[in-house]
Short mmCIF file of C-alpha atoms in Angstrom, two decimals:
data_model
loop_
_atom_site.label_atom_id
_atom_site.label_comp_id
_atom_site.label_asym_id
_atom_site.label_seq_id
_atom_site.Cartn_x
_atom_site.Cartn_y
_atom_site.Cartn_z
CA MET A 1 75.35 102.62 54.02
CA ILE A 2 75.54 100.69 57.29
CA PRO A 3 73.67 102.29 60.25
CA THR A 4 76.35 103.69 62.57
CA ALA A 5 76.13 105.72 65.77
CA LEU A 6 78.39 108.43 67.15
CA LEU A 7 78.51 108.55 70.96
CA HIS A 8 79.88 111.62 72.66
CA HIS A 9 79.35 114.02 75.58
CA ALA A 10 80.29 117.66 76.17
CA VAL A 11 81.99 116.86 79.48
CA TYR A 12 84.78 115.05 77.61
CA HIS A 13 86.01 118.48 76.49
CA LEU A 14 86.10 119.74 80.09
CA HIS A 15 88.50 117.02 81.26
CA ASP A 16 91.75 118.94 80.82
CA MET A 17 95.16 117.88 82.14
CA GLY A 18 96.90 121.15 81.28
CA ASN A 19 97.99 123.13 78.24
CA ASP A 20 101.13 121.08 77.63
CA HIS A 21 99.52 117.65 78.03
CA PRO A 22 99.24 115.64 74.79
CA GLU A 23 95.89 114.07 75.76
CA SER A 24 94.04 117.30 75.15
CA PRO A 25 90.41 118.29 74.49
CA LEU A 26 91.66 119.49 71.11
CA ARG A 27 91.83 115.84 70.06
CA LEU A 28 88.06 115.48 70.14
CA ASP A 29 87.58 118.89 68.57
CA ALA A 30 89.72 117.77 65.63
CA ILE A 31 87.76 114.54 65.10
CA LEU A 32 84.32 116.09 65.43
CA ASN A 33 85.21 119.00 63.14
CA GLN A 34 86.52 116.57 60.53
CA LEU A 35 83.37 114.48 60.68
CA GLU A 36 81.24 117.60 60.30
CA ALA A 37 83.26 118.95 57.37
CA SER A 38 83.25 115.59 55.59
CA GLY A 39 79.50 115.16 55.91
CA LEU A 40 79.85 111.92 57.86
CA SER A 41 78.50 113.43 61.05
CA GLN A 42 75.20 114.21 59.36
CA GLN A 43 74.87 110.56 58.32
CA MET A 44 75.41 109.13 61.81
CA ASP A 45 72.98 108.58 64.68
CA HIS A 46 74.15 110.92 67.45
CA ARG A 47 73.83 109.59 71.00
CA GLU A 48 74.73 111.31 74.26
CA ALA A 49 76.88 109.11 76.46
CA PRO A 50 75.30 108.32 79.83
CA LEU A 51 77.09 107.77 83.11
CA ALA A 52 78.18 104.18 83.58
CA SER A 53 76.85 102.59 86.72
CA LYS A 54 79.34 101.76 89.43
CA GLU A 55 78.23 98.14 89.08
CA ALA A 56 79.35 98.14 85.43
CA VAL A 57 82.74 99.67 86.30
CA LEU A 58 83.25 97.13 89.08
CA ARG A 59 82.97 94.29 86.58
CA VAL A 60 86.51 95.31 85.56
CA HIS A 61 87.96 97.46 88.37
CA HIS A 62 88.61 96.67 92.03
CA PRO A 63 86.31 98.43 94.51
CA ILE A 64 89.18 99.95 96.50
CA TYR A 65 90.64 101.48 93.33
CA VAL A 66 87.31 103.04 92.33
CA GLU A 67 86.83 104.39 95.87
CA GLN A 68 90.34 105.86 95.91
CA LEU A 69 89.77 107.69 92.63
CA GLU A 70 86.53 109.10 93.98
CA ARG A 71 88.23 110.30 97.16
CA ILE A 72 91.06 112.09 95.38
CA SER A 73 88.84 113.72 92.73
CA PRO A 74 89.47 117.48 93.11
CA SER A 75 86.83 120.20 93.18
CA HIS A 76 89.32 122.61 91.59
CA GLY A 77 92.82 122.53 90.16
CA LEU A 78 94.71 119.41 89.11
CA ILE A 79 96.13 116.48 91.07
CA GLN A 80 98.54 113.81 89.89
CA ALA A 81 96.92 110.38 89.66
CA ASP A 82 100.07 108.78 88.21
CA PRO A 83 103.27 110.20 86.65
CA ASP A 84 101.57 111.18 83.38
CA THR A 85 97.86 111.26 84.29
CA LEU A 86 96.09 114.11 86.08
CA MET A 87 92.61 114.59 87.52
CA GLY A 88 90.65 117.84 87.39
CA PRO A 89 87.14 118.80 88.50
CA TYR A 90 85.48 117.17 85.46
CA THR A 91 87.64 114.05 85.19
CA TRP A 92 85.43 111.88 87.37
CA GLU A 93 82.27 112.55 85.36
CA ALA A 94 84.13 112.30 82.05
CA SER A 95 85.55 108.92 83.07
CA TYR A 96 82.14 107.54 83.99
CA ARG A 97 80.66 108.86 80.75
CA ALA A 98 83.55 107.45 78.70
CA ALA A 99 82.77 104.02 80.11
CA GLY A 100 79.06 104.75 79.69
CA ALA A 101 79.44 105.41 75.97
CA GLY A 102 80.52 101.82 75.33
CA ILE A 103 77.69 100.48 77.48
CA GLN A 104 75.12 102.56 75.60
CA ALA A 105 76.57 101.44 72.27
CA VAL A 106 76.27 97.79 73.27
CA ASP A 107 72.70 98.26 74.49
CA ASP A 108 71.59 100.02 71.32
CA ILE A 109 73.26 97.53 69.00
CA MET A 110 71.74 94.62 70.89
CA ALA A 111 68.35 96.36 70.61
CA GLY A 112 68.81 96.53 66.83
CA GLN A 113 68.91 100.32 66.61
CA TYR A 114 72.09 100.20 64.54
CA GLN A 115 74.92 97.80 63.74
CA ARG A 116 78.02 99.81 64.59
CA ALA A 117 79.10 102.60 66.88
CA PHE A 118 82.09 104.89 67.24
CA CYS A 119 82.57 106.27 70.74
CA ALA A 120 84.42 109.61 70.61
CA VAL A 121 85.47 109.57 74.25
CA ARG A 122 87.96 110.99 76.69
CA PRO A 123 89.73 109.91 78.84
CA PRO A 124 90.98 106.90 76.86
CA GLY A 125 90.98 103.56 78.61
CA HIS A 126 93.15 100.69 77.43
CA HIS A 127 96.07 101.30 79.80
CA ALA A 128 93.89 101.36 82.93
CA GLU A 129 94.45 98.13 84.83
CA PRO A 130 91.91 96.68 87.28
CA ALA A 131 93.59 98.45 90.20
CA SER A 132 95.66 101.25 88.70
CA THR A 133 95.58 104.43 86.64
CA MET A 134 98.05 104.44 83.75
CA GLY A 135 98.86 106.25 80.53
CA PHE A 136 96.15 108.96 80.61
CA CYS A 137 93.52 106.29 81.45
CA PHE A 138 91.25 105.91 84.51
CA PHE A 139 88.64 103.27 83.59
CA ASN A 140 89.21 100.66 80.92
CA ASN A 141 86.34 101.72 78.68
CA ILE A 142 86.59 98.87 76.18
CA ALA A 143 86.82 96.24 78.92
CA VAL A 144 83.78 97.68 80.70
CA ALA A 145 81.80 97.58 77.44
CA ALA A 146 82.88 94.01 76.69
CA GLN A 147 81.95 92.84 80.18
CA HIS A 148 78.57 94.55 79.86
CA ALA A 149 77.94 92.64 76.64
CA ARG A 150 78.83 89.37 78.35
CA GLN A 151 77.25 89.80 81.76
CA HIS A 152 74.22 91.96 80.97
CA HIS A 153 73.35 90.69 77.49
CA GLY A 154 74.66 87.16 77.89
CA LEU A 155 77.06 87.06 74.95
CA LYS A 156 79.33 84.04 75.30
CA ARG A 157 82.29 85.13 73.17
CA VAL A 158 83.56 88.58 72.24
CA ALA A 159 86.74 89.89 70.62
CA ILE A 160 88.74 93.05 71.30
CA ILE A 161 91.06 94.37 68.60
CA ASP A 162 93.55 97.08 69.59
CA PHE A 163 95.76 98.80 67.01
CA ASP A 164 97.07 101.67 69.15
CA VAL A 165 100.84 102.19 68.99
CA HIS A 166 100.98 101.41 72.72
CA GLN A 167 100.25 97.96 74.05
CA CYS A 168 96.86 97.50 75.75
CA ASN A 169 98.25 96.35 79.09
CA GLY A 170 95.05 97.09 81.00
CA THR A 171 92.87 95.10 78.62
CA ILE A 172 95.28 92.18 78.76
CA GLU A 173 95.28 92.30 82.58
CA ALA A 174 91.48 92.35 82.65
CA PHE A 175 91.04 89.29 80.44
CA THR A 176 94.13 87.11 80.88
CA ASP A 177 92.04 84.46 82.63
CA GLU A 178 88.95 84.90 80.43
CA PRO A 179 89.33 82.65 77.36
CA ASP A 180 85.93 83.72 76.02
CA VAL A 181 87.44 87.17 75.36
CA LEU A 182 89.82 87.12 72.41
CA VAL A 183 92.32 90.02 72.45
CA CYS A 184 94.28 90.89 69.29
CA SER A 185 96.80 93.67 69.77
CA SER A 186 99.34 95.32 67.47
CA PHE A 187 101.81 97.72 69.10
CA GLN A 188 105.34 99.06 68.92
CA HIS A 189 107.92 97.13 70.96
CA PRO A 190 110.00 97.84 72.95
CA PHE A 191 107.86 100.80 73.93
CA TYR A 192 105.53 102.05 76.66
CA PRO A 193 104.39 100.34 78.83
CA ASN A 194 106.70 97.35 78.16
CA THR A 195 104.73 94.87 80.26
CA HIS A 196 102.79 92.40 78.07
CA TRP A 197 104.52 91.90 74.73
CA GLN A 198 104.01 88.13 74.79
CA SER A 199 101.54 85.69 76.31
CA GLU A 200 101.20 81.94 76.70
CA HIS A 201 97.41 82.24 76.60
CA PRO A 202 95.98 81.27 73.19
CA HIS A 203 93.22 83.90 73.43
CA MET A 204 95.84 86.68 73.66
CA ILE A 205 97.15 87.37 70.14
CA LEU A 206 99.95 89.88 70.72
CA THR A 207 101.91 91.03 67.66
CA PRO A 208 104.67 93.52 68.56
CA GLN A 209 106.10 95.72 65.80
CA VAL A 210 109.61 97.14 65.65
CA ALA A 211 110.13 100.89 65.35
CA PHE A 212 109.48 102.29 61.86
CA ALA A 213 107.44 99.26 60.78
CA THR A 214 104.73 99.81 58.18
CA ILE A 215 101.25 98.41 57.76
CA ASP A 216 102.73 95.54 55.71
CA ASP A 217 103.90 93.89 58.92
CA VAL A 218 100.40 94.13 60.36
CA LYS A 219 98.93 92.70 57.15
CA ASP A 220 101.17 89.67 57.58
CA ASP A 221 100.06 89.26 61.20
CA TRP A 222 96.42 89.69 60.18
CA GLU A 223 96.58 86.82 57.71
CA ALA A 224 98.75 84.56 59.85
CA ARG A 225 97.27 85.11 63.30
CA TRP A 226 94.43 87.60 63.76
CA LYS A 227 92.02 86.42 61.07
CA PRO A 228 92.38 82.70 61.91
CA ALA A 229 91.94 83.49 65.61
CA LEU A 230 88.76 85.47 64.95
CA GLN A 231 87.33 82.75 62.75
CA ALA A 232 88.07 80.08 65.35
CA HIS A 233 86.74 82.19 68.23
CA LYS A 234 83.47 83.17 66.47
CA PRO A 235 82.80 86.32 68.53
CA GLU A 236 79.23 87.52 68.93
CA MET A 237 80.41 91.14 69.00
CA ILE A 238 83.70 92.80 68.09
CA PHE A 239 85.16 95.71 70.05
CA ILE A 240 87.90 97.99 68.70
CA SER A 241 90.34 100.04 70.76
CA ALA A 242 90.95 102.60 68.03
CA GLY A 243 94.25 104.32 68.64
CA PHE A 244 95.59 106.47 65.79
CA ASP A 245 99.10 107.09 67.15
CA ALA A 246 100.80 104.51 64.92
CA HIS A 247 100.49 107.17 62.21
CA THR A 248 103.85 108.23 60.81
CA LEU A 249 103.25 111.87 61.87
CA ASP A 250 102.32 111.09 65.47
CA PRO A 251 104.77 112.46 68.06
CA MET A 252 104.01 109.69 70.58
CA GLY A 253 105.03 106.72 68.41
CA GLN A 254 107.59 105.53 65.90
CA LEU A 255 105.57 103.44 63.46
CA ASN A 256 104.97 104.39 59.85
CA TRP A 257 101.26 103.86 59.29
CA GLN A 258 99.65 106.09 56.70
CA THR A 259 96.18 107.64 56.91
CA GLU A 260 94.69 105.18 54.43
CA ASP A 261 96.00 102.22 56.47
CA TYR A 262 93.27 102.89 59.03
CA TYR A 263 90.71 102.31 56.30
CA TRP A 264 92.31 98.99 55.41
CA ILE A 265 92.49 97.62 58.94
CA THR A 266 88.95 98.72 59.72
CA GLN A 267 87.59 97.27 56.50
CA VAL A 268 89.07 93.81 57.12
CA ILE A 269 87.67 93.84 60.67
CA MET A 270 84.23 94.80 59.29
CA GLU A 271 84.39 91.91 56.82
CA GLN A 272 84.94 89.49 59.68
CA ALA A 273 82.19 91.15 61.72
CA GLU A 274 79.74 90.62 58.86
CA GLN A 275 80.67 86.95 58.66
CA LEU A 276 80.82 86.20 62.37
CA CYS A 277 78.55 88.49 64.37
CA SER A 278 75.96 90.14 62.11
CA GLY A 279 78.21 93.19 61.69
CA ARG A 280 78.04 94.18 65.38
CA VAL A 281 81.02 96.42 66.20
CA VAL A 282 81.76 98.94 68.95
CA SER A 283 84.82 101.15 68.42
CA MET A 284 86.22 103.38 71.16
CA LEU A 285 88.83 106.12 70.79
CA GLU A 286 92.19 105.53 72.43
CA GLY A 287 95.35 107.40 71.35
CA GLY A 288 96.30 109.76 68.53
CA TYR A 289 98.15 113.02 69.21
CA HIS A 290 98.92 114.69 65.88
CA LEU A 291 95.67 116.55 65.43
CA LYS A 292 95.53 116.61 61.64
CA ALA A 293 96.60 112.97 61.29
CA LEU A 294 94.22 111.93 64.08
CA ALA A 295 91.23 113.61 62.43
CA ALA A 296 91.97 112.23 58.96
CA SER A 297 92.66 108.72 60.28
CA ALA A 298 89.49 108.68 62.38
CA GLU A 299 87.51 109.72 59.30
CA GLN A 300 88.95 106.78 57.35
CA HIS A 301 88.13 104.44 60.23
CA ILE A 302 84.53 105.63 60.37
CA ARG A 303 84.13 105.52 56.59
CA ALA A 304 85.08 101.85 56.67
CA MET A 305 82.72 101.21 59.59
CA MET A 306 79.88 102.78 57.59
CA GLY A 307 80.70 100.77 54.44
CA LEU A 308 81.66 103.90 52.50
CA GLU A 309 84.59 104.28 50.12
CA SER A 310 87.95 105.46 51.36
CA LYS A 311 88.64 109.18 51.04
CA ASP A 312 91.48 109.86 48.56
#
């Protein structure tokens, strides 16, 4: 079994955008309960996510944006940060600890404490652009972690793989001019946010999927584009934006991934990580809104990260 950490913090459950909002604390409850019931939780190294430093956040986000979020953070009630994203009294701390989870994971992996980490975080991050809140996201957690690996630990090349049903516009914005950061992204198109479905930059491997596509389309893209790009790039660490809303049951998407498909995609990423970067992988939770499908898919993802067999 491959040493794997689980990073989490209680404040993630206190960030609450309202009873009818799909990005709910129940998402984390579902994942953590599934990991406990399956016995995986007991086999993982549990780490409490720290607060990210402002310096780390500013490696990705503009100072004025960070200051504006701090100013509008409410002491009670909810305020609208963008049309579908709200801030409550615990959002600010949860956002800093969501970014902090990825930083802690990078630090611990670089220190040799374990090879892989799954960050069970809220709010998600991959829609947050350097100067704007979007799509339930405040700070781009995966981008902050990748920049920490590069600027604090001196890694020259990293890769970010995003298989959320929604395109990772914020991650693309953060690294468009950074060829040492390879971004591979599978997403439904045309679909939210409809901004970056193609790129002329060779380090941006964007593979849009039509509605109702299955994992077979992604397997074709993996062999034709993602795997060759990873092997050419030779990343020193791989980061995963793990969204589970491409699942066929998810109400926020229209793709037809099955639960076991998350085992497959994770396993092939782990194989490349073993070959290219000593197995060093940081995975961070993004989307996934059907609670049962989310929990089961996350379990498959973590099983593959740990080198365990798929659950039937």
